[in-house]
Amino acid sequence: MKIATWNVNSLNVRLPHVLNWLADNQPDVLVLQELKLEQDKYPAAAIRMMGWHTEWSGQKTYNGVAIISRHELQDVHIGLPDLPDDPQRRVIAATANGVRVINVYCVNGEALDSPKFAYKREWFAALTQFVREQMTRYPELVLLGDFNIAPSDEDVYAPDKWYEQIHCSSEERQWLKNLLDLGLTDALRHVHPTGKFYTWWDYRGAMFQKGLGLRIDHLLISDTLKMRLQDVQVDTVTRGLERPSDHAPVVGLFE
């Protein structure tokens, strides 16, 4: 089973890349973040014409998440119960082939002294509660997407520069640890305990060409899935395409 996540940074721009990636890689599940499309603008017909099932939660300009699957999607859920009035479309969950898939586009936060950081704190608390509840119902579960948090200094190209900055602060890393403490495992680090694996590179300054990025896109998996995990790969080739997203797909391979 192949499960992947990709922040596409505008599906309208990146749709050809996504359709080609689906055809070439044939995943069981691909989740997308940052669609930047209204609900009725989502290209469901093009995706379904290729034989895929899909569910989505769209939003103009920012946000938006989707799940694409070769399997029928069941028990679809959108949003966080503890933030019922949150207008930002950042969470969609569904069950595919017996696996509970929770796709998240986590809050960026902008800066530690920004009001958006306070929203990020509240949002992660609500996410943690939601995942805790989901794990009581679904033993095979993957929480994946763009978390906007680099778990450790090894996941950052210049730790001194990023020290206690957004994405790399001690507080944010604790939020990610709180999710792992629910009984989840960082799939990539389970397979590759050491090494540089970046998933996002700033468009500015030729950062991708220089190999200077952050690992902020993750697959967090339950113990049942961990026993089936074979490999996790970052598809950097896709990041090198013409007009790419600033994120690369991250792919988990399971028995």
mmCIF file of N, CA and C in Angstrom, residues 107-211:
data_model
loop_
_atom_site.group_PDB
_atom_site.id
_atom_site.type_symbol
_atom_site.label_atom_id
_atom_site.label_comp_id
_atom_site.label_asym_id
_atom_site.label_seq_id
_atom_site.Cartn_x
_atom_site.Cartn_y
_atom_site.Cartn_z
ATOM 1 N N VAL A 107 -1.541 25.137 10.622
ATOM 2 C CA VAL A 107 -1.382 26.584 10.616
ATOM 3 C C VAL A 107 0.112 26.937 10.548
ATOM 4 N N ASN A 108 0.442 27.952 9.751
ATOM 5 C CA ASN A 108 1.827 28.401 9.628
ATOM 6 C C ASN A 108 2.284 29.121 10.893
ATOM 7 N N GLY A 109 1.525 30.112 11.319
ATOM 8 C CA GLY A 109 1.844 30.848 12.538
ATOM 9 C C GLY A 109 2.593 32.143 12.339
ATOM 10 N N GLU A 110 3.243 32.299 11.201
ATOM 11 C CA GLU A 110 3.916 33.536 10.769
ATOM 12 C C GLU A 110 5.146 33.883 11.599
ATOM 13 N N ALA A 111 4.984 34.138 12.898
ATOM 14 C CA ALA A 111 6.093 34.482 13.793
ATOM 15 C C ALA A 111 5.636 34.241 15.227
ATOM 16 N N LEU A 112 6.593 34.041 16.134
ATOM 17 C CA LEU A 112 6.228 33.667 17.504
ATOM 18 C C LEU A 112 5.462 34.765 18.229
ATOM 19 N N ASP A 113 5.637 36.013 17.811
ATOM 20 C CA ASP A 113 4.937 37.112 18.458
ATOM 21 C C ASP A 113 3.708 37.569 17.670
ATOM 22 N N SER A 114 3.284 36.761 16.720
ATOM 23 C CA SER A 114 2.140 37.110 15.876
ATOM 24 C C SER A 114 0.841 36.560 16.461
ATOM 25 N N PRO A 115 -0.284 37.265 16.257
ATOM 26 C CA PRO A 115 -1.578 36.685 16.641
ATOM 27 C C PRO A 115 -1.845 35.356 15.940
ATOM 28 N N LYS A 116 -1.241 35.171 14.772
ATOM 29 C CA LYS A 116 -1.418 33.910 14.051
ATOM 30 C C LYS A 116 -0.748 32.750 14.788
ATOM 31 N N PHE A 117 0.247 33.060 15.619
ATOM 32 C CA PHE A 117 0.882 32.004 16.401
ATOM 33 C C PHE A 117 -0.049 31.543 17.523
ATOM 34 N N ALA A 118 -0.779 32.476 18.098
ATOM 35 C CA ALA A 118 -1.768 32.097 19.113
ATOM 36 C C ALA A 118 -2.841 31.196 18.504
ATOM 37 N N TYR A 119 -3.236 31.491 17.274
ATOM 38 C CA TYR A 119 -4.184 30.629 16.558
ATOM 39 C C TYR A 119 -3.575 29.257 16.315
ATOM 40 N N LYS A 120 -2.296 29.229 15.961
ATOM 41 C CA LYS A 120 -1.622 27.945 15.741
ATOM 42 C C LYS A 120 -1.627 27.111 17.014
ATOM 43 N N ARG A 121 -1.395 27.744 18.156
ATOM 44 C CA ARG A 121 -1.404 27.036 19.442
ATOM 45 C C ARG A 121 -2.778 26.432 19.713
ATOM 46 N N GLU A 122 -3.813 27.223 19.521
ATOM 47 C CA GLU A 122 -5.178 26.743 19.745
ATOM 48 C C GLU A 122 -5.535 25.638 18.757
ATOM 49 N N TRP A 123 -5.094 25.802 17.519
ATOM 50 C CA TRP A 123 -5.422 24.839 16.467
ATOM 51 C C TRP A 123 -4.780 23.485 16.746
ATOM 52 N N PHE A 124 -3.518 23.479 17.159
ATOM 53 C CA PHE A 124 -2.846 22.217 17.441
ATOM 54 C C PHE A 124 -3.458 21.509 18.646
ATOM 55 N N ALA A 125 -3.918 22.273 19.623
ATOM 56 C CA ALA A 125 -4.600 21.652 20.762
ATOM 57 C C ALA A 125 -5.878 20.956 20.306
ATOM 58 N N ALA A 126 -6.632 21.604 19.401
ATOM 59 C CA ALA A 126 -7.858 21.004 18.878
ATOM 60 C C ALA A 126 -7.549 19.789 18.016
ATOM 61 N N LEU A 127 -6.474 19.868 17.228
ATOM 62 C CA LEU A 127 -6.075 18.725 16.405
ATOM 63 C C LEU A 127 -5.702 17.534 17.280
ATOM 64 N N THR A 128 -4.956 17.775 18.332
ATOM 65 C CA THR A 128 -4.527 16.694 19.216
ATOM 66 C C THR A 128 -5.724 15.987 19.835
ATOM 67 N N GLN A 129 -6.714 16.752 20.246
ATOM 68 C CA GLN A 129 -7.909 16.145 20.817
ATOM 69 C C GLN A 129 -8.662 15.329 19.767
ATOM 70 N N PHE A 130 -8.736 15.835 18.559
ATOM 71 C CA PHE A 130 -9.430 15.116 17.488
ATOM 72 C C PHE A 130 -8.719 13.802 17.169
ATOM 73 N N VAL A 131 -7.408 13.849 17.062
ATOM 74 C CA VAL A 131 -6.651 12.635 16.741
ATOM 75 C C VAL A 131 -6.754 11.623 17.877
ATOM 76 N N ARG A 132 -6.736 12.104 19.112
ATOM 77 C CA ARG A 132 -6.900 11.199 20.258
ATOM 78 C C ARG A 132 -8.210 10.427 20.137
ATOM 79 N N GLU A 133 -9.272 11.116 19.777
ATOM 80 C CA GLU A 133 -10.577 10.460 19.636
ATOM 81 C C GLU A 133 -10.584 9.501 18.454
ATOM 82 N N GLN A 134 -9.987 9.906 17.350
ATOM 83 C CA GLN A 134 -9.961 9.057 16.161
ATOM 84 C C GLN A 134 -9.185 7.761 16.410
ATOM 85 N N MET A 135 -8.133 7.845 17.201
ATOM 86 C CA MET A 135 -7.311 6.666 17.461
ATOM 87 C C MET A 135 -8.038 5.618 18.304
ATOM 88 N N THR A 136 -9.029 6.035 19.052
ATOM 89 C CA THR A 136 -9.817 5.053 19.806
ATOM 90 C C THR A 136 -10.742 4.262 18.893
ATOM 91 N N ARG A 137 -11.001 4.784 17.705
ATOM 92 C CA ARG A 137 -11.941 4.151 16.776
ATOM 93 C C ARG A 137 -11.258 3.443 15.620
ATOM 94 N N TYR A 138 -10.053 3.883 15.270
ATOM 95 C CA TYR A 138 -9.386 3.357 14.075
ATOM 96 C C TYR A 138 -7.963 2.915 14.416
ATOM 97 N N PRO A 139 -7.728 1.623 14.584
ATOM 98 C CA PRO A 139 -6.373 1.163 14.926
ATOM 99 C C PRO A 139 -5.359 1.390 13.807
ATOM 100 N N GLU A 140 -5.795 1.325 12.557
ATOM 101 C CA GLU A 140 -4.909 1.616 11.429
ATOM 102 C C GLU A 140 -5.150 3.062 11.013
ATOM 103 N N LEU A 141 -4.226 3.936 11.391
ATOM 104 C CA LEU A 141 -4.446 5.375 11.203
ATOM 105 C C LEU A 141 -3.153 6.040 10.772
ATOM 106 N N VAL A 142 -3.285 6.962 9.824
ATOM 107 C CA VAL A 142 -2.161 7.809 9.427
ATOM 108 C C VAL A 142 -2.614 9.265 9.456
ATOM 109 N N LEU A 143 -1.849 10.067 10.167
ATOM 110 C CA LEU A 143 -2.046 11.514 10.233
ATOM 111 C C LEU A 143 -0.931 12.124 9.395
ATOM 112 N N LEU A 144 -1.289 12.775 8.310
ATOM 113 C CA LEU A 144 -0.249 13.223 7.381
ATOM 114 C C LEU A 144 -0.622 14.557 6.753
ATOM 115 N N GLY A 145 0.427 15.225 6.255
ATOM 116 C CA GLY A 145 0.200 16.508 5.609
ATOM 117 C C GLY A 145 1.347 17.461 5.869
ATOM 118 N N ASP A 146 1.047 18.739 5.704
ATOM 119 C CA ASP A 146 2.005 19.816 5.956
ATOM 120 C C ASP A 146 1.781 20.301 7.378
ATOM 121 N N PHE A 147 2.730 19.991 8.265
ATOM 122 C CA PHE A 147 2.581 20.333 9.681
ATOM 123 C C PHE A 147 3.174 21.697 10.010
ATOM 124 N N ASN A 148 3.959 22.265 9.115
ATOM 125 C CA ASN A 148 4.619 23.539 9.376
ATOM 126 C C ASN A 148 5.439 23.515 10.660
ATOM 127 N N ILE A 149 6.015 22.341 10.959
ATOM 128 C CA ILE A 149 6.930 22.174 12.089
ATOM 129 C C ILE A 149 8.044 21.225 11.665
ATOM 130 N N ALA A 150 9.282 21.639 11.886
ATOM 131 C CA ALA A 150 10.438 20.768 11.692
ATOM 132 C C ALA A 150 10.762 20.121 13.039
ATOM 133 N N PRO A 151 10.701 18.800 13.144
ATOM 134 C CA PRO A 151 10.779 18.149 14.453
ATOM 135 C C PRO A 151 12.089 18.349 15.204
ATOM 136 N N SER A 152 13.217 18.452 14.500
ATOM 137 C CA SER A 152 14.504 18.562 15.176
ATOM 138 C C SER A 152 15.452 19.378 14.324
ATOM 139 N N ASP A 153 16.619 19.692 14.899
ATOM 140 C CA ASP A 153 17.605 20.474 14.157
ATOM 141 C C ASP A 153 18.099 19.735 12.922
ATOM 142 N N GLU A 154 18.059 18.411 12.926
ATOM 143 C CA GLU A 154 18.496 17.655 11.763
ATOM 144 C C GLU A 154 17.557 17.853 10.577
ATOM 145 N N ASP A 155 16.357 18.360 10.846
ATOM 146 C CA ASP A 155 15.364 18.589 9.800
ATOM 147 C C ASP A 155 15.396 20.017 9.271
ATOM 148 N N VAL A 156 16.471 20.736 9.554
ATOM 149 C CA VAL A 156 16.597 22.157 9.220
ATOM 150 C C VAL A 156 17.972 22.390 8.602
ATOM 151 N N TYR A 157 18.037 23.146 7.517
ATOM 152 C CA TYR A 157 19.313 23.318 6.821
ATOM 153 C C TYR A 157 20.303 24.168 7.587
ATOM 154 N N ALA A 158 19.826 25.086 8.432
ATOM 155 C CA ALA A 158 20.729 25.949 9.198
ATOM 156 C C ALA A 158 20.134 26.119 10.598
ATOM 157 N N PRO A 159 20.364 25.165 11.492
ATOM 158 C CA PRO A 159 19.733 25.211 12.814
ATOM 159 C C PRO A 159 19.998 26.498 13.586
ATOM 160 N N ASP A 160 21.192 27.040 13.471
ATOM 161 C CA ASP A 160 21.489 28.285 14.192
ATOM 162 C C ASP A 160 20.620 29.434 13.697
ATOM 163 N N LYS A 161 20.426 29.502 12.391
ATOM 164 C CA LYS A 161 19.594 30.560 11.811
ATOM 165 C C LYS A 161 18.141 30.399 12.231
ATOM 166 N N TRP A 162 17.669 29.168 12.323
ATOM 167 C CA TRP A 162 16.263 28.899 12.619
ATOM 168 C C TRP A 162 15.985 28.712 14.110
ATOM 169 N N TYR A 163 16.990 28.840 14.951
ATOM 170 C CA TYR A 163 16.830 28.580 16.385
ATOM 171 C C TYR A 163 15.715 29.441 16.981
ATOM 172 N N GLU A 164 14.738 28.776 17.567
ATOM 173 C CA GLU A 164 13.578 29.417 18.202
ATOM 174 C C GLU A 164 12.845 30.370 17.262
ATOM 175 N N GLN A 165 12.878 30.057 15.972
ATOM 176 C CA GLN A 165 12.086 30.774 14.986
ATOM 177 C C GLN A 165 10.857 29.941 14.628
ATOM 178 N N ILE A 166 9.936 30.554 13.886
ATOM 179 C CA ILE A 166 8.722 29.858 13.471
ATOM 180 C C ILE A 166 9.083 28.564 12.736
ATOM 181 N N HIS A 167 8.328 27.528 12.957
ATOM 182 C CA HIS A 167 8.512 26.161 12.444
ATOM 183 C C HIS A 167 9.508 25.348 13.270
ATOM 184 N N CYS A 168 10.376 26.018 14.023
ATOM 185 C CA CYS A 168 11.465 25.322 14.714
ATOM 186 C C CYS A 168 11.532 25.648 16.206
ATOM 187 N N SER A 169 10.541 26.326 16.736
ATOM 188 C CA SER A 169 10.589 26.712 18.143
ATOM 189 C C SER A 169 10.349 25.500 19.043
ATOM 190 N N SER A 170 10.812 25.609 20.276
ATOM 191 C CA SER A 170 10.613 24.527 21.246
ATOM 192 C C SER A 170 9.134 24.270 21.482
ATOM 193 N N GLU A 171 8.346 25.334 21.518
ATOM 194 C CA GLU A 171 6.915 25.163 21.774
ATOM 195 C C GLU A 171 6.244 24.390 20.647
ATOM 196 N N GLU A 172 6.548 24.727 19.400
ATOM 197 C CA GLU A 172 5.953 24.020 18.269
ATOM 198 C C GLU A 172 6.387 22.556 18.244
ATOM 199 N N ARG A 173 7.652 22.321 18.516
ATOM 200 C CA ARG A 173 8.125 20.944 18.537
ATOM 201 C C ARG A 173 7.444 20.129 19.630
ATOM 202 N N GLN A 174 7.111 20.780 20.733
ATOM 203 C CA GLN A 174 6.362 20.089 21.777
ATOM 204 C C GLN A 174 4.963 19.727 21.296
ATOM 205 N N TRP A 175 4.335 20.597 20.507
ATOM 206 C CA TRP A 175 3.008 20.265 19.963
ATOM 207 C C TRP A 175 3.079 19.011 19.104
ATOM 208 N N LEU A 176 4.127 18.916 18.290
ATOM 209 C CA LEU A 176 4.285 17.726 17.458
ATOM 210 C C LEU A 176 4.543 16.498 18.326
ATOM 211 N N LYS A 177 5.337 16.664 19.369
ATOM 212 C CA LYS A 177 5.592 15.552 20.290
ATOM 213 C C LYS A 177 4.304 15.113 20.981
ATOM 214 N N ASN A 178 3.422 16.072 21.282
ATOM 215 C CA ASN A 178 2.145 15.718 21.906
ATOM 216 C C ASN A 178 1.344 14.776 21.015
ATOM 217 N N LEU A 179 1.404 14.996 19.704
ATOM 218 C CA LEU A 179 0.730 14.096 18.764
ATOM 219 C C LEU A 179 1.389 12.720 18.766
ATOM 220 N N LEU A 180 2.712 12.700 18.740
ATOM 221 C CA LEU A 180 3.418 11.425 18.760
ATOM 222 C C LEU A 180 3.140 10.658 20.056
ATOM 223 N N ASP A 181 2.997 11.388 21.156
ATOM 224 C CA ASP A 181 2.744 10.752 22.452
ATOM 225 C C ASP A 181 1.374 10.087 22.533
ATOM 226 N N LEU A 182 0.512 10.380 21.579
ATOM 227 C CA LEU A 182 -0.772 9.675 21.519
ATOM 228 C C LEU A 182 -0.588 8.216 21.102
ATOM 229 N N GLY A 183 0.595 7.898 20.580
ATOM 230 C CA GLY A 183 0.865 6.549 20.100
ATOM 231 C C GLY A 183 1.169 6.506 18.611
ATOM 232 N N LEU A 184 1.621 7.641 18.083
ATOM 233 C CA LEU A 184 1.981 7.729 16.670
ATOM 234 C C LEU A 184 3.502 7.723 16.513
ATOM 235 N N THR A 185 3.951 7.386 15.312
ATOM 236 C CA THR A 185 5.377 7.325 14.999
ATOM 237 C C THR A 185 5.660 8.141 13.751
ATOM 238 N N ASP A 186 6.721 8.925 13.794
ATOM 239 C CA ASP A 186 7.206 9.658 12.623
ATOM 240 C C ASP A 186 7.768 8.621 11.644
ATOM 241 N N ALA A 187 7.018 8.349 10.576
ATOM 242 C CA ALA A 187 7.345 7.227 9.698
ATOM 243 C C ALA A 187 8.725 7.371 9.071
ATOM 244 N N LEU A 188 9.061 8.569 8.616
ATOM 245 C CA LEU A 188 10.354 8.726 7.943
ATOM 246 C C LEU A 188 11.502 8.435 8.904
ATOM 247 N N ARG A 189 11.433 8.958 10.114
ATOM 248 C CA ARG A 189 12.520 8.737 11.068
ATOM 249 C C ARG A 189 12.539 7.301 11.589
ATOM 250 N N HIS A 190 11.422 6.603 11.518
ATOM 251 C CA HIS A 190 11.422 5.190 11.889
ATOM 252 C C HIS A 190 12.260 4.383 10.903
ATOM 253 N N VAL A 191 12.187 4.744 9.635
ATOM 254 C CA VAL A 191 12.942 4.040 8.591
ATOM 255 C C VAL A 191 14.345 4.616 8.452
ATOM 256 N N HIS A 192 14.455 5.936 8.551
ATOM 257 C CA HIS A 192 15.742 6.633 8.365
ATOM 258 C C HIS A 192 16.026 7.464 9.622
ATOM 259 N N PRO A 193 16.595 6.854 10.656
ATOM 260 C CA PRO A 193 16.788 7.576 11.925
ATOM 261 C C PRO A 193 17.674 8.809 11.801
ATOM 262 N N THR A 194 18.596 8.805 10.835
ATOM 263 C CA THR A 194 19.475 9.958 10.650
ATOM 264 C C THR A 194 19.490 10.352 9.176
ATOM 265 N N GLY A 195 20.028 11.534 8.919
ATOM 266 C CA GLY A 195 20.154 11.993 7.537
ATOM 267 C C GLY A 195 19.280 13.200 7.252
ATOM 268 N N LYS A 196 19.654 13.915 6.201
ATOM 269 C CA LYS A 196 18.934 15.114 5.787
ATOM 270 C C LYS A 196 17.842 14.738 4.792
ATOM 271 N N PHE A 197 16.615 15.004 5.166
ATOM 272 C CA PHE A 197 15.460 14.755 4.293
ATOM 273 C C PHE A 197 14.572 15.993 4.356
ATOM 274 N N TYR A 198 14.680 16.864 3.371
ATOM 275 C CA TYR A 198 13.871 18.074 3.356
ATOM 276 C C TYR A 198 12.647 17.871 2.466
ATOM 277 N N THR A 199 11.558 18.557 2.808
ATOM 278 C CA THR A 199 10.318 18.453 2.021
ATOM 279 C C THR A 199 9.849 19.805 1.504
ATOM 280 N N TRP A 200 10.454 20.891 1.988
ATOM 281 C CA TRP A 200 10.078 22.242 1.548
ATOM 282 C C TRP A 200 11.345 23.063 1.347
ATOM 283 N N TRP A 201 11.350 23.818 0.232
ATOM 284 C CA TRP A 201 12.463 24.707 -0.097
ATOM 285 C C TRP A 201 11.872 26.032 -0.550
ATOM 286 N N ASP A 202 12.318 27.109 0.024
ATOM 287 C CA ASP A 202 11.851 28.440 -0.348
ATOM 288 C C ASP A 202 12.107 28.680 -1.832
ATOM 289 N N TYR A 203 11.126 29.298 -2.502
ATOM 290 C CA TYR A 203 11.318 29.651 -3.912
ATOM 291 C C TYR A 203 12.469 30.646 -4.086
ATOM 292 N N ARG A 204 12.661 31.488 -3.098
ATOM 293 C CA ARG A 204 13.665 32.551 -3.203
ATOM 294 C C ARG A 204 15.067 31.994 -2.964
ATOM 295 N N GLY A 205 16.026 32.582 -3.648
ATOM 296 C CA GLY A 205 17.421 32.268 -3.383
ATOM 297 C C GLY A 205 17.890 30.918 -3.894
ATOM 298 N N ALA A 206 17.160 30.321 -4.833
ATOM 299 C CA ALA A 206 17.557 29.015 -5.393
ATOM 300 C C ALA A 206 17.834 28.003 -4.299
ATOM 301 N N MET A 207 16.970 27.992 -3.285
ATOM 302 C CA MET A 207 17.206 27.133 -2.127
ATOM 303 C C MET A 207 17.149 25.645 -2.478
ATOM 304 N N PHE A 208 16.274 25.286 -3.405
ATOM 305 C CA PHE A 208 16.200 23.872 -3.795
ATOM 306 C C PHE A 208 17.495 23.449 -4.488
ATOM 307 N N GLN A 209 17.961 24.272 -5.385
ATOM 308 C CA GLN A 209 19.190 23.949 -6.105
ATOM 309 C C GLN A 209 20.387 23.866 -5.154
ATOM 310 N N LYS A 210 20.338 24.622 -4.074
ATOM 311 C CA LYS A 210 21.418 24.612 -3.087
ATOM 312 C C LYS A 210 21.240 23.522 -2.033
ATOM 313 N N GLY A 211 20.080 22.848 -2.057
ATOM 314 C CA GLY A 211 19.831 21.797 -1.072
ATOM 315 C C GLY A 211 19.543 22.317 0.319
#
